[in-house]
Short mmCIF file of C-alpha atoms in Angstrom, two decimals:
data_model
loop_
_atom_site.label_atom_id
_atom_site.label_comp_id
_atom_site.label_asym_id
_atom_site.label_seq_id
_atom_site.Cartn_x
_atom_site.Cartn_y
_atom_site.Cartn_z
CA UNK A 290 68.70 113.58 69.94
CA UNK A 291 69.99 116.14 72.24
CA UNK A 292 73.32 116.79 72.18
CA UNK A 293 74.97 119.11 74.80
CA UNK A 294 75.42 119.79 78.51
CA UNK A 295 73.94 117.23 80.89
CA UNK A 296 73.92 117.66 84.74
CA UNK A 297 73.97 114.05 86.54
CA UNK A 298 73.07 113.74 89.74
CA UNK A 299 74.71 110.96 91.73
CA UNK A 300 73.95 109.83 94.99
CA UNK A 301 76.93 107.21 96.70
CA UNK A 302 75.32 105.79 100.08
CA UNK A 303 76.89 103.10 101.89
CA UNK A 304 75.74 99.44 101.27
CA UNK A 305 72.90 98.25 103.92
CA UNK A 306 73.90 95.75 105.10
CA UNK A 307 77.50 97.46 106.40
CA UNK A 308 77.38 99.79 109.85
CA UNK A 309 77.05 103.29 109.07
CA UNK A 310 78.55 105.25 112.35
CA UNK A 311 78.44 108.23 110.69
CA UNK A 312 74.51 108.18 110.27
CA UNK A 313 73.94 106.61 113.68
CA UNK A 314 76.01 109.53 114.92
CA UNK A 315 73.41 111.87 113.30
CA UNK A 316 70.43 109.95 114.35
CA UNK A 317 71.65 109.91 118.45
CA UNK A 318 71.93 113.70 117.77
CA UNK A 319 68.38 113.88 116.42
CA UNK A 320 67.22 111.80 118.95
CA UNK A 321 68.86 114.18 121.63
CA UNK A 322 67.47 116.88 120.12
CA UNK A 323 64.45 115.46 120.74
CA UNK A 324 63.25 113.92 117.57
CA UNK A 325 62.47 110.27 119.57
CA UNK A 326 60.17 109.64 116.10
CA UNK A 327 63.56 109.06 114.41
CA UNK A 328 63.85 105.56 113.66
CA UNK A 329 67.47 105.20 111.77
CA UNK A 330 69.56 107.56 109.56
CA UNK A 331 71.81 106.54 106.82
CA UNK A 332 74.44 109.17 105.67
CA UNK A 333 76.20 109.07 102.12
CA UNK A 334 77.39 111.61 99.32
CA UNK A 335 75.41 113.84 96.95
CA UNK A 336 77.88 114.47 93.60
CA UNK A 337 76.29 116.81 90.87
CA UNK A 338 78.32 116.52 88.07
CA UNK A 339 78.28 118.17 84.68
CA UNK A 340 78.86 115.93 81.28
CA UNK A 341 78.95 117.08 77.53
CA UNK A 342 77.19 113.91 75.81
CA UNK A 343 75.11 113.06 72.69
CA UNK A 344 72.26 111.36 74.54
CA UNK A 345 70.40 111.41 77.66
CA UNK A 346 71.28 107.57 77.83
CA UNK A 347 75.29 108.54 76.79
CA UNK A 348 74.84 110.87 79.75
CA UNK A 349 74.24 108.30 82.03
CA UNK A 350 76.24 105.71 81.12
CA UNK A 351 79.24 107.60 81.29
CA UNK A 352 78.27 108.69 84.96
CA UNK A 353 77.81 104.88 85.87
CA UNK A 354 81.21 104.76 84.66
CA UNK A 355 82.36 107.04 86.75
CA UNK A 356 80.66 105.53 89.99
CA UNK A 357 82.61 102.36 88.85
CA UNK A 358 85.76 103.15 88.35
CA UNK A 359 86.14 105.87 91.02
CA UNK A 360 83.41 107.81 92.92
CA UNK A 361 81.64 104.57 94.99
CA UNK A 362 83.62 101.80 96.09
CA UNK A 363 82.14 98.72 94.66
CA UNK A 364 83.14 96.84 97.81
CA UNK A 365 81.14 99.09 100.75
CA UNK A 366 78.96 101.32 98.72
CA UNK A 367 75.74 101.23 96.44
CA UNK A 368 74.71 104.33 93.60
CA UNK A 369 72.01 105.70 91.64
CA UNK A 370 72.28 107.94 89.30
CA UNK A 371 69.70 110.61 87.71
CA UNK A 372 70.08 112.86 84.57
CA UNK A 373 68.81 116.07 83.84
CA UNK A 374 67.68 117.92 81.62
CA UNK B 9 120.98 94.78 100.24
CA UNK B 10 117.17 95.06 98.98
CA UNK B 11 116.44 98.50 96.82
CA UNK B 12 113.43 99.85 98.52
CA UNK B 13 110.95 102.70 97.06
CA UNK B 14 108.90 104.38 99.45
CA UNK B 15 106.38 106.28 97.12
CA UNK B 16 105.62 109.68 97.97
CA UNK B 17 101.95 111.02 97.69
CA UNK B 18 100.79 114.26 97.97
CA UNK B 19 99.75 114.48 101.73
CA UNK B 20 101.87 111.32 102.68
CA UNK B 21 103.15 112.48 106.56
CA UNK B 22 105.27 108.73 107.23
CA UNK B 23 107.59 108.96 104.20
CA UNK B 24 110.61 109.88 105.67
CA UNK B 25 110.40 107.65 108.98
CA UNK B 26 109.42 104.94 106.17
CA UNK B 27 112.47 105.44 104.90
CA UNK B 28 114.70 105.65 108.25
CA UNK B 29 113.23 102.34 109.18
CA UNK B 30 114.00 100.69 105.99
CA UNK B 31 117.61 101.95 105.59
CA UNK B 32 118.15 101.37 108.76
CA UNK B 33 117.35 97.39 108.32
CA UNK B 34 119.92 97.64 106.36
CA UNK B 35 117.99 97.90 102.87
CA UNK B 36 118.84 100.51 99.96
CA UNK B 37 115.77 102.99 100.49
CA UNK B 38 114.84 105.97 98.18
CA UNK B 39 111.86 107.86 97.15
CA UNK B 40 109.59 107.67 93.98
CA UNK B 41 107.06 110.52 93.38
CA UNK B 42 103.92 109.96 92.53
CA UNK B 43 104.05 110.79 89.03
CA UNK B 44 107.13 109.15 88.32
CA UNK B 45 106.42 105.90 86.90
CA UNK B 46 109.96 104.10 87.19
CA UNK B 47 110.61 102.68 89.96
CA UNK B 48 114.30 102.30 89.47
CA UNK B 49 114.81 98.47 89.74
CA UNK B 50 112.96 98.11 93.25
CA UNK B 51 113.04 94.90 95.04
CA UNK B 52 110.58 96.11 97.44
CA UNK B 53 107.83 98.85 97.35
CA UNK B 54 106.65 100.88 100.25
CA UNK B 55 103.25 103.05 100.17
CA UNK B 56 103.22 104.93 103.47
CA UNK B 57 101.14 106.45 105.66
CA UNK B 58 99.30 109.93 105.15
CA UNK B 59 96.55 111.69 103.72
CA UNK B 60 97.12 111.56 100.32
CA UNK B 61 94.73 113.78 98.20
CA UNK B 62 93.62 115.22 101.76
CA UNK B 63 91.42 111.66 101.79
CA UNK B 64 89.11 113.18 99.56
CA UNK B 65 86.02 110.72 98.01
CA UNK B 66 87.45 108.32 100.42
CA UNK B 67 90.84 107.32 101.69
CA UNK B 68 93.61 106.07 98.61
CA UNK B 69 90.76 106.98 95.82
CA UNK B 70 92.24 109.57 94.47
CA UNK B 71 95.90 107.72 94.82
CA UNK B 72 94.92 104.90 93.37
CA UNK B 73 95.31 106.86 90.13
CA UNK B 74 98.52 108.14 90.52
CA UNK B 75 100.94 107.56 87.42
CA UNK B 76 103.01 105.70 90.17
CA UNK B 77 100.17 102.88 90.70
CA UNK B 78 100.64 101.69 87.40
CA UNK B 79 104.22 100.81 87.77
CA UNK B 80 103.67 99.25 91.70
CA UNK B 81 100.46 97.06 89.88
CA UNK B 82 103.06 96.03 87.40
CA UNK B 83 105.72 95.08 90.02
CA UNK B 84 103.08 93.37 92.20
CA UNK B 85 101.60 91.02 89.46
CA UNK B 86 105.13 90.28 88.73
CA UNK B 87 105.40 88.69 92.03
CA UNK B 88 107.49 91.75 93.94
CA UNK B 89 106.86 92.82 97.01
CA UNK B 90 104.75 95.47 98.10
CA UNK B 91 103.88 96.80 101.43
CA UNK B 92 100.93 99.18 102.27
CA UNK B 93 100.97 101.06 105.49
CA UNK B 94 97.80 102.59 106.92
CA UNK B 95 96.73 105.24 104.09
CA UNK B 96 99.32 102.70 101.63
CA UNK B 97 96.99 100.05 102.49
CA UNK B 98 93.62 101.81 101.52
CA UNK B 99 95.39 102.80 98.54
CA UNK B 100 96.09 99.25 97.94
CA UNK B 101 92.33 97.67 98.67
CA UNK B 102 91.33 100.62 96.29
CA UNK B 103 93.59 99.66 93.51
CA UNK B 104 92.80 96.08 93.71
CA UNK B 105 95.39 95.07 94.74
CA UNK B 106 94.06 93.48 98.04
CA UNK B 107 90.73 92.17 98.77
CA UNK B 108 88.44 94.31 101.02
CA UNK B 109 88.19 97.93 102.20
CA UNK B 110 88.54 99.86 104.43
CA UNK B 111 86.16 102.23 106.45
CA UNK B 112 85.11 104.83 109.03
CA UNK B 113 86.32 103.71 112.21
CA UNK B 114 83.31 102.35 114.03
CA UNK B 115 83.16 105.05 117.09
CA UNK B 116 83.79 107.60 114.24
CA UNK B 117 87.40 109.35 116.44
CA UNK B 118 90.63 109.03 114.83
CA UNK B 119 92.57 106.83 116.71
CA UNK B 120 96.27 107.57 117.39
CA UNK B 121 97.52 105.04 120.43
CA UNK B 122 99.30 101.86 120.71
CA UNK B 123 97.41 98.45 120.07
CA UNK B 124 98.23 94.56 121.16
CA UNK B 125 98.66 92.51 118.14
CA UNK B 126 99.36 88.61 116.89
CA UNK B 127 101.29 87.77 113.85
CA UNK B 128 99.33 85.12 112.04
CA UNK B 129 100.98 84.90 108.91
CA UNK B 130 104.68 84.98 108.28
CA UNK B 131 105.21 83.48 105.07
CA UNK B 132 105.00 87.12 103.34
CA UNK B 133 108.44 88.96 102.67
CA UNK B 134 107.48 91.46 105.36
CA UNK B 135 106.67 89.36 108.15
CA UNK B 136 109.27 86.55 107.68
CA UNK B 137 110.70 87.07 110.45
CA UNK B 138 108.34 87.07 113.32
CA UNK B 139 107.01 83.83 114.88
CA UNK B 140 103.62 83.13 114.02
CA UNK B 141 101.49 83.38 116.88
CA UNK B 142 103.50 85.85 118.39
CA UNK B 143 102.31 89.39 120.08
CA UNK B 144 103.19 93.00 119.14
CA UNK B 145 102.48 96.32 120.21
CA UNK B 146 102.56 98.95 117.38
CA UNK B 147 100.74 102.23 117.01
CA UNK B 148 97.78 103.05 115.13
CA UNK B 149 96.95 106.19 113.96
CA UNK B 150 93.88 105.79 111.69
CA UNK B 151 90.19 107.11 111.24
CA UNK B 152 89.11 104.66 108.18
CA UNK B 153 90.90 101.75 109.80
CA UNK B 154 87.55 99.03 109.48
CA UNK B 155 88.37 96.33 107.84
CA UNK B 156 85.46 95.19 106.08
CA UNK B 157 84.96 92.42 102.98
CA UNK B 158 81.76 90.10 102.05
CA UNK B 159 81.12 87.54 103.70
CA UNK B 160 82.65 84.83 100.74
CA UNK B 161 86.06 87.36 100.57
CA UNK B 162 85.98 86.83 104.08
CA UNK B 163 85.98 83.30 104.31
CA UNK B 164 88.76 82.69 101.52
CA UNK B 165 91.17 85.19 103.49
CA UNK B 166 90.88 83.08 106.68
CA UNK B 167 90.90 79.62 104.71
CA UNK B 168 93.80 80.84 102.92
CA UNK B 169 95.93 82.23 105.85
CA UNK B 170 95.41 85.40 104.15
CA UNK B 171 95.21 87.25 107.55
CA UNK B 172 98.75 88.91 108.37
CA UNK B 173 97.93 90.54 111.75
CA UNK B 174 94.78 90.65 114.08
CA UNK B 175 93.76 92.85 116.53
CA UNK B 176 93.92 90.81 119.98
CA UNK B 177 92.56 92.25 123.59
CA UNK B 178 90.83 94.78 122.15
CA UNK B 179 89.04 95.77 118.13
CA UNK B 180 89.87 99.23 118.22
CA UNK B 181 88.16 100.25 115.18
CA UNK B 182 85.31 97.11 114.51
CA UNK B 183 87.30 96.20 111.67
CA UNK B 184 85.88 91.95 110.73
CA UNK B 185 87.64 89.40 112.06
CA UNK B 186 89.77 91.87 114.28
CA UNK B 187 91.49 92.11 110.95
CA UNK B 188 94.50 94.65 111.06
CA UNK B 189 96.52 93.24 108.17
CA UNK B 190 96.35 91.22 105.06
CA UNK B 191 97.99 89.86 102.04
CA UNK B 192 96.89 89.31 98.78
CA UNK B 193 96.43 85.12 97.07
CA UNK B 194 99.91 85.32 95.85
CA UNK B 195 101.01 86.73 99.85
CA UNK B 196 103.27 89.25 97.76
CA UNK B 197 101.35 92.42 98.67
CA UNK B 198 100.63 92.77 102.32
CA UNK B 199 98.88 95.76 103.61
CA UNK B 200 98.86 96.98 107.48
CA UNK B 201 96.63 99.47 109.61
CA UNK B 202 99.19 99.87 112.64
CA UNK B 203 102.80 101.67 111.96
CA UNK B 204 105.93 99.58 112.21
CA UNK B 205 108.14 102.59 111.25
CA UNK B 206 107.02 104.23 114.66
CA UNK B 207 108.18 101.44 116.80
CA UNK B 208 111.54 99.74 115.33
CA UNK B 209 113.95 101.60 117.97
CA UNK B 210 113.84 101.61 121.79
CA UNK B 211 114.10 105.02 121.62
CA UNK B 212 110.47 104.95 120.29
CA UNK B 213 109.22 102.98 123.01
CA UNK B 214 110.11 99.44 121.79
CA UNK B 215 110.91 97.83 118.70
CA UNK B 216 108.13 95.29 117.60
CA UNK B 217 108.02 97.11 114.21
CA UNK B 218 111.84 96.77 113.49
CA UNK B 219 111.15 92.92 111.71
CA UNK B 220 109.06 94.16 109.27
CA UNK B 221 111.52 96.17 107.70
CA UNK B 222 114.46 93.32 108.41
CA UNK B 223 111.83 90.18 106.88
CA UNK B 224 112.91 91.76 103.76
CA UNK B 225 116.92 91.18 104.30
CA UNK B 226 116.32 88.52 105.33
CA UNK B 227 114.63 86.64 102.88
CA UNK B 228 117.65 88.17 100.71
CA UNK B 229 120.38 86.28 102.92
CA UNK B 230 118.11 83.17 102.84
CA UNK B 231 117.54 83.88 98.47
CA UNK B 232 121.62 83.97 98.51
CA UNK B 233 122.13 80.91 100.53
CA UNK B 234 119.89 78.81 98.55
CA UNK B 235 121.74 80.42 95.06
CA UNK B 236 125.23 79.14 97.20
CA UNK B 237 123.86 75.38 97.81
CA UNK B 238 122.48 75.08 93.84
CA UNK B 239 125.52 76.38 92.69
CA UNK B 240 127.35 73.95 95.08
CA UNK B 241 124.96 71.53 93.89
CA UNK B 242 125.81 71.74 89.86
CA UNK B 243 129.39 71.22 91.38
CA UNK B 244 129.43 68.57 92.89
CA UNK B 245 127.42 67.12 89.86
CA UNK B 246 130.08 68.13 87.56
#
């Protein structure tokens, strides 16, 4: 056991199989830039969010939770989650 | 007269012209707050247009948790009317309330111009009285205005005349379908991209919006007229 402050790191990107302007707006840019050896970008959101918990696992389930109810959009968007310490 | 809330959001901009166009259809309009959770006997209620919670996470996320949305889910599984305008209808898809989201435009720019579009439902209290079939021009002023929904979703919206209003010469945002409006199973809650508040006066450039706001008198005259004939109706029984 190892109760105590838990830093989750959640990344929300949107689902593949829905167009992502945003991302092919970054990879044109790239491409102008001169990176040609870009072949797609996908852009999405990076939360790092600190939870008191009992567990590791308690941790994490309570940031799925979270992605549920409120920070992805079960509709358009896909997350993962990771938990550290 | 119809009692008409137009719920106010932190960084909701079409409140008051929500209002102007209601009242002047002819319907008793006031505001709720947000964090009010009574919403004073409302036939009808309004989310408008804005930014609420500055779109933050993504547009109606944060609103969608409003004390306020309670009461308005309440109302609307009770069968009252609801109507979601632009940000009010990304509230709604985020609360449930309507299949679907919505999402970054697909050419990224906020778009703020007038758009063609056809009625294709008008058996919802907001769109009673427009002929289906027939063509509007209303602004849009969106930057998460796609319409998008899995492919099943999809399918039972346009099997189930679920569609309200469609894009028509031109998609401006890639939203499915050409999609610009919907309505939930029980065609109670209707949500709509462009802004019928901005165009119900000549004086605005036309008046195509104006109907949206009278649909819901006049499904009131037609509610009296039918109490008039059952009451004549037990009459002439007796």
């Amino acid at each position: 056991m190892s109760a105590g402050a838990y830093t989750v790191e959640i990344r929300v990107m949107p689902r593949a199989s829905l167009l992502d302007p945003q991302g092919q707006a970054v990879h044109h840019a790239l491409q102008a830039l001169g990176f040609g050896d870009v072949a797609g970008v996908r852009a999405g959101k990076h939360l790092v969010v600190q939870v008191q918990a009992a567990t590791r696992e308690e941790a994490a389930a309570k940031a799925r939770s979270m992605c549920d109810r409120l920070l992805a959009n079960p509709v358009t968007e896909d997350y993962e989650c990771s938990v550290s310490p | 007269m119809q009692r008409v809330a137009v719920v106010v959001f932190p960084g909701s901009n079409c409140d008051a012209d929500t209002l102007d166009a209601a009242r002047a259809a002819g319907s008793d309009a006031y505001y709720v707050w947000h964090k009010d959770t009574d919403l004073q006997r409302a036939d009808a209620v309004i989310l408008p247009g804005g930014f609420s919670y500055g779109d933050y996470l993504r547009s109606g996320a944060i609103a969608r948790f409003s004390p306020v949305l309670r009461a308005v889910t309440a109302h609307a599984r009770a069968g009252g009317a609801v109507l979601g305008i632009c940000n009010g209808f990304q509230i709604l898809c985020e609360a449930g309330l309507l299949p679907g989201a919505l999402m970054r435009n697909a050419r990224l720019k906020f778009l703020s111009r007038p758009v063609r579009l056809r009625v294709e439902a008008t058996d919802t209290p907001f769109t009673a009285s427009y002929e289906r079939g027939e063509e509007l021009t209303l602004p849009i002023a969106h930057g998460d205005g796609r319409y998008v929904a899995d492919s099943q979703t999809a399918a039972e919206l346009e099997a189930n005349g679920q569609v309200v209003l469609r894009y028509v010469t031109e998609n401006p945002n890639g939203s499915l379908h050409d999609i610009a409006g919907v309505c939930n199973a029980g065609r109670n809650v209707v949500g709509i991209m462009p802004h019928p508040e901005r165009r119900n006066a000549q004086v605005l450039g036309g008046q195509d919006g104006a109907r949206v706001f009278l649909s819901l008198e006049a499904r009131n005259a037609t509610q009296h007229v039918g109490d008039l004939r059952a009451v004549d109706g037990r009459h002439l029984r007796v």
